[in-house]
Amino acid sequence: EAFQLGSSWRSMDASQRGRLLSKLADLVERDSMYLASLDTLDNGKPFIQAMFVDLQGCMGTLRYFSGWADKIQGRTIPTDGPHFTYTRREPVGVCGAIIPWNFPLMMAMWKIAPALCAGCTVVLKPAEQTPLSALYLGSLIKEAGFPPGVVNIVPGYGPTAGAAIAEHMDINKVAFTGSTEVGKIIQQAAGKSNLKRVSLELGGKSPNIIFPDADLDFAVEEAHQALFFNMGQMCTAGSRTYVHEDIYEEFVSKSVERAKRRTVGDPFDPRNENGPQVDLDQYEKILSLIESGKNEGAKLECGGAAAAEKGYFIQPTVFTDVNDNMTIAKEEIFGPVMSIMKFKDIDDVIKRANDTSYGLVAAVYTKNLDTAMTMANSLQAGTVWVNCYNRIYPQAPFGGFKSSGLGRELGEYGLEQYTEVKTVTIKLQQKNS
């Protein structure tokens, strides 16, 4: 009902929608410590990360889209004959948002903020492993002054609540972040129901490429964080680290030393860089893939086992002598497992980096501008970082090539996913230029 013509939401000024989003950002900032604590309790991520990465991203996303609300514009189009033609961008309608467990609140904001900015309403399904911050967010949305029914939060399991969203005939769009396998199921359900619009941000097996002229110590730390941040539970994880043969041995030595120093334990203890994996299923999957690496001939440099007798803690793990056909080089592990591979030249690494069904992100470390531009233009990925990693901003679109997804989130491109373009043509008595 909140999306019906004449409702308080549909008749609200766009500038007021922006003010409500800005108010919500202020409330999230006010309660950021509590929200970060909820995500740490649910997910196991270090509190410091939840507070100073996830929550900062939430507030930034809300404030960015609050500024867009009254700037969504159509165009006037010169057409032949005595007619006046213009376009308007209208909200796509009721939007289903199905979010993952690895960045619970931030992924909710990536979908809620542009949808509300465009004037849509939202049915949000948080991951069954991590629903708490989304449920508390509901109270903040109410406090901010959004009309009833504009945002609806429905906890549940994927095969029930998630499937209901994907199949529902009155939902006009579904936005999903998660595995490629589930993304395909959602796209099929959308097609079989009402052909609802679909945007998908899916898995990755991202190449992180280190050239011999790179700042080695900097590249080692960047590659370390690219893989081990959030216990490796990131779609953007730099899980295929390609290092030029001239610097391979030194890079491996420094990377193993750094991995051994990474602290694992209570995520509320600021001395710890890693907490536990999210649940038993993920814990067992990661350990199984580590065993596959050992069995298939990769060299285990460090880690490779549980980090504690209790809980789902896993040692930071580094494999070398990994070839592209090994399971750990092909499958998305979603855990603290680093695979370091050797390459000879630029043509070799471009071919190998692109030899995957995924295409979410990639990174290149080099001081050579020609190398950087060649790589950026050749890598099949929705985002390419040069001499940096995981630099994701509300202003810049994010999404994947190939099996890593459809559409984009964030930025103006992300906002377009939540609108329909309508053409209006009016016959005139007389046309004047």
Coordinates of C-alpha atoms in Angstrom, one line a residue:
E1 CA 0.0 0.0 0.0
A2 CA 2.9 2.4 0.7
F3 CA 3.7 2.5 -3.1
Q4 CA 0.1 3.1 -4.2
L5 CA -0.6 6.4 -6.1
G6 CA -1.7 9.0 -3.7
S7 CA 0.1 7.5 -0.7
S8 CA 2.1 9.8 1.6
W9 CA 5.3 8.2 0.2
R10 CA 4.4 8.6 -3.5
S11 CA 3.2 12.2 -2.9
M12 CA 6.2 13.2 -0.8
D13 CA 8.6 15.8 -2.3
A14 CA 11.9 14.4 -3.5
S15 CA 13.8 16.8 -1.3
Q16 CA 11.9 15.5 1.7
R17 CA 13.0 11.9 0.8
G18 CA 16.5 13.2 0.8
R19 CA 16.1 14.8 4.3
L20 CA 14.7 11.5 5.6
L21 CA 17.7 9.6 4.3
S22 CA 20.0 12.2 5.9
K23 CA 18.1 11.9 9.2
L24 CA 18.6 8.1 9.0
A25 CA 22.3 8.6 8.5
D26 CA 22.4 10.7 11.6
L27 CA 20.6 8.1 13.6
V28 CA 22.9 5.4 12.4
E29 CA 25.9 7.6 13.4
R30 CA 24.3 8.1 16.9
D31 CA 23.9 4.4 17.4
S32 CA 27.0 3.2 15.4
M33 CA 28.7 1.6 18.4
Y34 CA 25.6 -0.5 19.1
L35 CA 25.1 -1.4 15.5
A36 CA 28.8 -2.4 15.1
S37 CA 28.5 -4.6 18.2
L38 CA 25.5 -6.4 16.7
D39 CA 27.4 -7.2 13.5
T40 CA 30.4 -8.4 15.5
L41 CA 28.1 -10.6 17.6
D42 CA 26.3 -12.0 14.6
N43 CA 29.2 -12.3 12.1
G44 CA 32.3 -12.6 14.2
K45 CA 34.1 -9.7 12.4
P46 CA 36.5 -7.6 14.6
F47 CA 34.6 -4.8 16.3
I48 CA 37.2 -2.3 15.1
Q49 CA 36.4 -3.2 11.5
A50 CA 32.7 -3.1 12.0
M51 CA 32.9 0.3 13.7
F52 CA 35.4 2.1 11.4
V53 CA 34.8 0.4 8.1
D54 CA 31.3 -1.0 7.9
L55 CA 29.5 1.7 9.8
Q56 CA 31.4 4.5 8.0
G57 CA 30.4 2.9 4.7
C58 CA 26.8 2.8 5.9
M59 CA 26.7 6.5 6.8
G60 CA 28.5 7.5 3.6
T61 CA 26.1 5.6 1.4
L62 CA 23.0 7.1 3.1
R63 CA 24.4 10.6 2.8
Y64 CA 25.5 10.2 -0.8
F65 CA 22.0 9.1 -1.9
S66 CA 20.3 11.6 0.3
G67 CA 21.9 14.3 -2.0
W68 CA 20.6 12.5 -5.1
A69 CA 16.9 12.5 -4.2
D70 CA 15.9 15.8 -5.9
K71 CA 18.4 15.4 -8.8
I72 CA 16.9 12.5 -10.6
Q73 CA 15.9 14.1 -13.9
G74 CA 14.4 13.4 -17.2
R75 CA 15.1 15.1 -20.6
T76 CA 13.2 17.1 -23.2
I77 CA 13.7 15.6 -26.6
P78 CA 13.4 17.4 -30.0
T79 CA 11.0 15.3 -32.1
D80 CA 9.5 15.8 -35.6
G81 CA 6.1 17.4 -36.0
P82 CA 4.0 19.5 -33.6
H83 CA 4.8 17.5 -30.5
F84 CA 6.5 18.0 -27.2
T85 CA 8.4 14.9 -25.9
Y86 CA 10.0 14.5 -22.6
T87 CA 11.2 11.6 -20.3
R88 CA 10.7 11.1 -16.6
R89 CA 12.5 8.7 -14.3
E90 CA 9.9 7.0 -12.1
P91 CA 10.6 4.6 -9.2
V92 CA 10.6 1.0 -10.4
G93 CA 8.2 0.0 -7.6
V94 CA 8.4 -2.4 -4.7
C95 CA 12.0 -3.7 -4.4
G96 CA 13.1 -6.9 -2.8
A97 CA 16.5 -6.8 -1.3
I98 CA 18.3 -10.0 -0.3
I99 CA 21.5 -9.4 1.5
P100 CA 24.5 -11.6 2.6
W101 CA 26.0 -12.2 6.0
N102 CA 29.6 -10.9 5.4
F103 CA 28.8 -7.2 5.6
P104 CA 25.3 -7.3 7.1
L105 CA 24.4 -3.6 7.7
M106 CA 26.5 -2.2 4.9
M107 CA 25.0 -4.4 2.2
A108 CA 21.5 -3.4 3.5
M109 CA 22.4 0.2 3.0
W110 CA 23.7 -0.4 -0.5
K111 CA 20.2 -1.5 -1.5
I112 CA 17.9 0.5 0.8
A113 CA 19.6 3.9 0.2
P114 CA 19.2 4.1 -3.6
A115 CA 15.8 2.5 -3.6
L116 CA 14.4 5.0 -1.1
C117 CA 16.2 7.8 -2.9
A118 CA 14.4 6.9 -6.1
G119 CA 11.0 6.7 -4.3
C120 CA 10.7 2.9 -4.2
T121 CA 9.5 0.8 -1.3
V122 CA 11.6 -2.1 0.0
V123 CA 11.2 -5.6 1.4
L124 CA 14.5 -6.4 3.0
K125 CA 15.6 -10.0 3.8
P126 CA 18.7 -10.1 5.9
A127 CA 20.8 -13.3 5.9
E128 CA 19.6 -15.8 8.4
Q129 CA 23.0 -15.9 10.1
T130 CA 23.1 -12.1 10.7
P131 CA 19.7 -10.5 11.1
L132 CA 20.2 -8.4 14.2
S133 CA 21.5 -5.1 12.8
A134 CA 18.9 -5.1 10.1
L135 CA 16.1 -5.6 12.7
Y136 CA 17.5 -2.7 14.8
L137 CA 17.8 -0.6 11.6
G138 CA 14.0 -1.0 11.3
S139 CA 13.5 1.0 14.5
L140 CA 15.8 3.7 13.2
I141 CA 13.8 3.9 10.0
K142 CA 10.7 4.4 12.0
E143 CA 12.3 7.0 14.2
A144 CA 13.6 8.9 11.2
G145 CA 10.0 9.4 10.0
F146 CA 9.6 7.2 7.0
P147 CA 5.9 6.4 6.4
P148 CA 4.7 2.9 7.5
G149 CA 5.2 0.2 4.9
V150 CA 8.0 2.0 3.0
V151 CA 10.7 -0.4 4.5
N152 CA 9.7 -3.9 5.5
I153 CA 12.2 -6.2 7.1
V154 CA 11.5 -9.9 6.8
P155 CA 14.0 -12.3 8.4
G156 CA 14.0 -15.9 7.2
Y157 CA 15.8 -18.5 5.2
G158 CA 16.7 -18.3 1.5
P159 CA 14.6 -21.2 0.2
T160 CA 11.5 -19.7 2.0
A161 CA 11.7 -16.0 2.6
G162 CA 14.2 -15.3 -0.2
A163 CA 12.3 -17.4 -2.7
A164 CA 9.1 -15.7 -1.8
I165 CA 10.6 -12.3 -2.7
A166 CA 12.1 -13.6 -6.0
E167 CA 8.8 -15.2 -7.0
H168 CA 6.3 -12.6 -5.8
M169 CA 4.1 -11.1 -8.5
D170 CA 3.8 -7.7 -6.7
I171 CA 7.6 -7.1 -6.3
N172 CA 9.0 -5.2 -9.3
K173 CA 12.7 -5.6 -8.7
V174 CA 15.0 -7.8 -6.7
A175 CA 18.5 -6.9 -5.7
F176 CA 20.7 -9.7 -4.4
T177 CA 24.2 -10.0 -3.1
G178 CA 25.6 -13.5 -2.5
S179 CA 26.8 -16.6 -4.3
T180 CA 26.6 -17.1 -8.1
E181 CA 24.7 -20.3 -7.6
V182 CA 21.9 -18.6 -5.7
G183 CA 22.0 -15.6 -8.1
K184 CA 21.1 -17.9 -10.9
I185 CA 18.1 -19.3 -9.0
I186 CA 16.9 -15.8 -8.3
Q187 CA 17.2 -14.7 -11.9
Q188 CA 15.2 -17.8 -13.0
A189 CA 12.5 -17.1 -10.4
A190 CA 12.3 -13.5 -11.5
G191 CA 11.9 -14.6 -15.1
K192 CA 9.2 -17.3 -14.3
S193 CA 7.1 -14.9 -12.3
N194 CA 6.6 -11.3 -13.4
L195 CA 9.9 -10.7 -15.2
K196 CA 10.9 -8.4 -12.4
R197 CA 14.1 -6.4 -12.8
V198 CA 17.2 -8.1 -11.3
S199 CA 20.5 -6.8 -10.1
L200 CA 23.0 -9.3 -8.8
E201 CA 26.4 -8.8 -7.1
L202 CA 27.8 -12.3 -6.9
G203 CA 31.0 -14.2 -6.3
G204 CA 34.6 -13.6 -7.3
K205 CA 38.0 -15.2 -7.7
S206 CA 39.9 -12.0 -8.1
P207 CA 43.5 -11.7 -9.4
N208 CA 45.9 -9.5 -7.5
I209 CA 48.9 -8.9 -9.8
I210 CA 52.3 -7.8 -8.5
F211 CA 54.9 -6.6 -11.0
P212 CA 58.6 -6.4 -10.3
D213 CA 58.8 -2.6 -10.1
A214 CA 56.1 -2.4 -7.4
D215 CA 56.9 -1.1 -3.9
L216 CA 57.4 -4.6 -2.5
D217 CA 56.7 -4.0 1.2
F218 CA 53.6 -2.0 0.4
A219 CA 52.4 -4.7 -2.1
V220 CA 52.9 -7.4 0.5
E221 CA 50.8 -5.6 3.1
E222 CA 48.1 -4.7 0.5
A223 CA 47.9 -8.3 -0.8
H224 CA 47.7 -9.5 2.8
Q225 CA 44.8 -7.3 3.6
A226 CA 43.2 -8.0 0.2
L227 CA 42.8 -11.6 1.3
F228 CA 42.7 -11.8 5.1
F229 CA 40.4 -8.8 5.8
N230 CA 37.1 -9.9 7.3
M231 CA 38.5 -13.4 7.7
G232 CA 38.7 -13.7 3.9
Q233 CA 34.9 -13.6 3.8
M234 CA 34.6 -11.1 0.9
C235 CA 33.4 -11.4 -2.7
T236 CA 36.3 -9.0 -3.5
A237 CA 39.0 -11.1 -1.9
G238 CA 42.3 -11.1 -3.8
S239 CA 42.4 -14.9 -3.8
R240 CA 44.7 -15.4 -6.8
T241 CA 47.9 -13.5 -6.0
Y242 CA 50.1 -13.5 -9.1
V243 CA 53.7 -12.4 -8.5
H244 CA 56.4 -11.8 -11.1
E245 CA 59.1 -14.5 -11.1
D246 CA 61.8 -11.9 -10.4
I247 CA 60.4 -11.0 -7.0
Y248 CA 58.5 -14.2 -6.2
E249 CA 60.7 -15.7 -3.5
E250 CA 61.1 -12.4 -1.6
F251 CA 57.4 -11.7 -1.9
V252 CA 56.5 -15.2 -0.5
S253 CA 59.0 -14.8 2.4
K254 CA 57.5 -11.5 3.4
S255 CA 53.9 -12.6 2.9
V256 CA 54.4 -15.8 5.0
E257 CA 56.0 -13.7 7.8
R258 CA 53.1 -11.3 7.8
A259 CA 50.5 -14.1 7.8
K260 CA 52.2 -15.6 10.8
R261 CA 51.9 -12.3 12.7
R262 CA 48.2 -12.0 12.0
T263 CA 46.3 -12.4 15.3
V264 CA 43.2 -14.5 15.6
G265 CA 40.8 -14.5 18.5
D266 CA 38.0 -12.6 20.3
P267 CA 36.7 -10.1 17.8
F268 CA 35.9 -7.6 20.6
D269 CA 39.6 -7.5 21.6
P270 CA 41.2 -4.7 19.5
R271 CA 44.5 -6.6 19.4
N272 CA 43.0 -9.3 17.2
E273 CA 42.9 -8.8 13.4
N274 CA 40.7 -11.9 12.7
G275 CA 37.7 -13.3 14.5
P276 CA 35.9 -16.6 13.8
Q277 CA 34.3 -17.6 10.5
V278 CA 30.6 -17.0 10.4
D279 CA 29.3 -20.5 11.2
L280 CA 30.1 -24.2 11.2
D281 CA 29.2 -24.7 7.5
Q282 CA 31.7 -22.0 6.4
Y283 CA 34.3 -23.3 8.8
E284 CA 34.1 -26.8 7.5
K285 CA 34.1 -25.7 3.9
I286 CA 37.3 -23.7 4.3
L287 CA 39.1 -26.5 6.1
S288 CA 38.0 -28.9 3.3
L289 CA 39.4 -26.6 0.6
I290 CA 42.7 -26.3 2.6
E291 CA 42.9 -30.1 2.5
S292 CA 42.3 -30.1 -1.2
G293 CA 45.3 -27.7 -1.6
K294 CA 47.5 -30.0 0.3
N295 CA 46.3 -33.1 -1.6
E296 CA 46.7 -31.5 -5.0
G297 CA 50.3 -30.5 -4.5
A298 CA 50.3 -26.9 -3.4
K299 CA 53.0 -26.1 -0.8
L300 CA 51.6 -25.1 2.6
E301 CA 53.8 -22.3 3.9
C302 CA 51.9 -21.6 7.1
G303 CA 48.5 -22.1 8.8
G304 CA 46.3 -24.8 7.3
A305 CA 44.3 -25.8 10.4
A306 CA 41.9 -24.6 13.1
A307 CA 43.3 -21.8 15.3
A308 CA 41.5 -22.8 18.5
E309 CA 39.9 -25.9 20.1
K310 CA 36.6 -24.1 20.4
G311 CA 34.9 -21.8 18.0
Y312 CA 35.2 -21.4 14.2
F313 CA 38.7 -19.9 14.2
I314 CA 41.1 -20.7 11.3
Q315 CA 44.8 -20.0 11.1
P316 CA 45.8 -17.5 8.4
T317 CA 46.9 -19.9 5.6
V318 CA 49.4 -19.3 2.8
F319 CA 49.9 -21.7 -0.1
T320 CA 52.7 -21.4 -2.8
D321 CA 53.5 -23.4 -5.9
V322 CA 49.8 -23.2 -6.8
N323 CA 48.8 -23.8 -10.4
D324 CA 45.7 -22.5 -12.1
N325 CA 44.0 -25.9 -12.3
M326 CA 44.0 -26.6 -8.5
T327 CA 40.7 -26.3 -6.7
I328 CA 42.0 -23.6 -4.4
A329 CA 42.9 -21.5 -7.5
K330 CA 39.4 -22.0 -9.1
E331 CA 36.8 -22.1 -6.4
E332 CA 35.8 -19.2 -4.2
I333 CA 37.0 -20.2 -0.8
F334 CA 35.6 -17.2 1.2
G335 CA 38.1 -17.8 4.0
P336 CA 41.7 -16.9 5.2
V337 CA 43.5 -18.9 2.5
M338 CA 46.1 -17.1 0.3
S339 CA 47.3 -18.7 -2.9
I340 CA 50.5 -17.2 -4.4
M341 CA 51.3 -18.0 -8.0
K342 CA 54.2 -17.1 -10.3
F343 CA 54.0 -15.4 -13.7
K344 CA 56.6 -14.5 -16.4
D345 CA 55.3 -11.6 -18.4
I346 CA 52.3 -9.3 -19.0
D347 CA 50.7 -11.4 -21.7
D348 CA 51.0 -14.6 -19.6
V349 CA 49.3 -13.0 -16.5
I350 CA 46.5 -11.3 -18.5
K351 CA 45.5 -14.6 -20.1
R352 CA 45.6 -16.4 -16.7
A353 CA 43.9 -13.7 -14.8
N354 CA 41.0 -13.7 -17.2
D355 CA 40.7 -17.5 -17.4
T356 CA 37.9 -17.7 -14.9
S357 CA 34.1 -17.6 -14.9
Y358 CA 34.2 -14.7 -12.5
G359 CA 34.9 -11.0 -13.2
L360 CA 34.2 -8.9 -10.1
V361 CA 37.5 -7.1 -9.3
A362 CA 41.2 -7.1 -10.0
A363 CA 44.2 -5.3 -8.8
V364 CA 47.6 -4.3 -10.3
Y365 CA 50.7 -3.1 -8.5
T366 CA 53.3 -1.3 -10.6
K367 CA 55.0 2.0 -11.0
N368 CA 54.8 1.9 -14.8
L369 CA 51.9 3.9 -16.2
D370 CA 51.9 1.9 -19.5
T371 CA 51.7 -1.4 -17.6
A372 CA 49.0 0.0 -15.3
M373 CA 46.8 1.2 -18.3
T374 CA 47.4 -2.0 -20.3
M375 CA 46.3 -4.1 -17.4
A376 CA 43.3 -2.0 -16.4
N377 CA 42.0 -2.1 -20.0
S378 CA 42.7 -5.9 -20.4
L379 CA 41.4 -7.4 -17.2
Q380 CA 37.8 -8.7 -17.4
A381 CA 36.5 -7.2 -14.2
G382 CA 33.9 -4.6 -13.1
T383 CA 36.5 -2.8 -11.0
V384 CA 40.3 -2.6 -11.4
W385 CA 42.4 -1.1 -8.6
V386 CA 45.9 0.2 -9.4
N387 CA 48.3 0.3 -6.4
C388 CA 45.4 -0.1 -4.0
Y389 CA 42.8 -2.6 -3.0
N390 CA 39.2 -2.6 -1.7
R391 CA 38.8 1.1 -2.4
I392 CA 35.0 1.2 -2.7
Y393 CA 33.2 4.5 -2.5
P394 CA 29.5 5.4 -2.6
Q395 CA 30.1 7.7 -5.6
A396 CA 31.6 4.9 -7.8
P397 CA 29.7 2.0 -9.4
F398 CA 30.4 -1.5 -8.2
G399 CA 29.5 -4.8 -9.9
G400 CA 30.9 -7.6 -11.9
F401 CA 31.5 -9.0 -15.4
K402 CA 30.6 -12.6 -16.4
S403 CA 29.3 -14.8 -13.5
S404 CA 30.0 -12.1 -10.9
G405 CA 26.7 -10.4 -11.5
L406 CA 24.4 -8.1 -13.4
G407 CA 23.9 -4.4 -13.1
R408 CA 25.8 -2.0 -10.7
E409 CA 25.4 -0.8 -7.2
L410 CA 26.4 2.6 -5.8
G411 CA 27.0 5.8 -7.7
E412 CA 24.7 7.2 -10.4
Y413 CA 24.8 3.9 -12.3
G414 CA 23.5 2.1 -9.2
L415 CA 20.7 4.6 -8.8
E416 CA 19.5 3.9 -12.3
Q417 CA 18.7 0.3 -11.3
Y418 CA 15.8 1.6 -9.2
T419 CA 14.1 3.7 -11.9
E420 CA 12.1 3.2 -15.0
V421 CA 12.3 5.6 -17.9
K422 CA 8.9 6.8 -19.2
T423 CA 8.5 8.8 -22.5
V424 CA 5.7 11.3 -22.7
T425 CA 4.7 12.9 -26.0
I426 CA 2.1 15.7 -26.1
K427 CA 0.5 17.0 -29.4
L428 CA 0.7 20.8 -29.7
Q429 CA -1.4 23.3 -31.6
Q430 CA 1.8 24.9 -32.9
K431 CA 5.5 24.1 -32.5
N432 CA 8.1 26.7 -31.9
S433 CA 11.8 26.2 -31.7

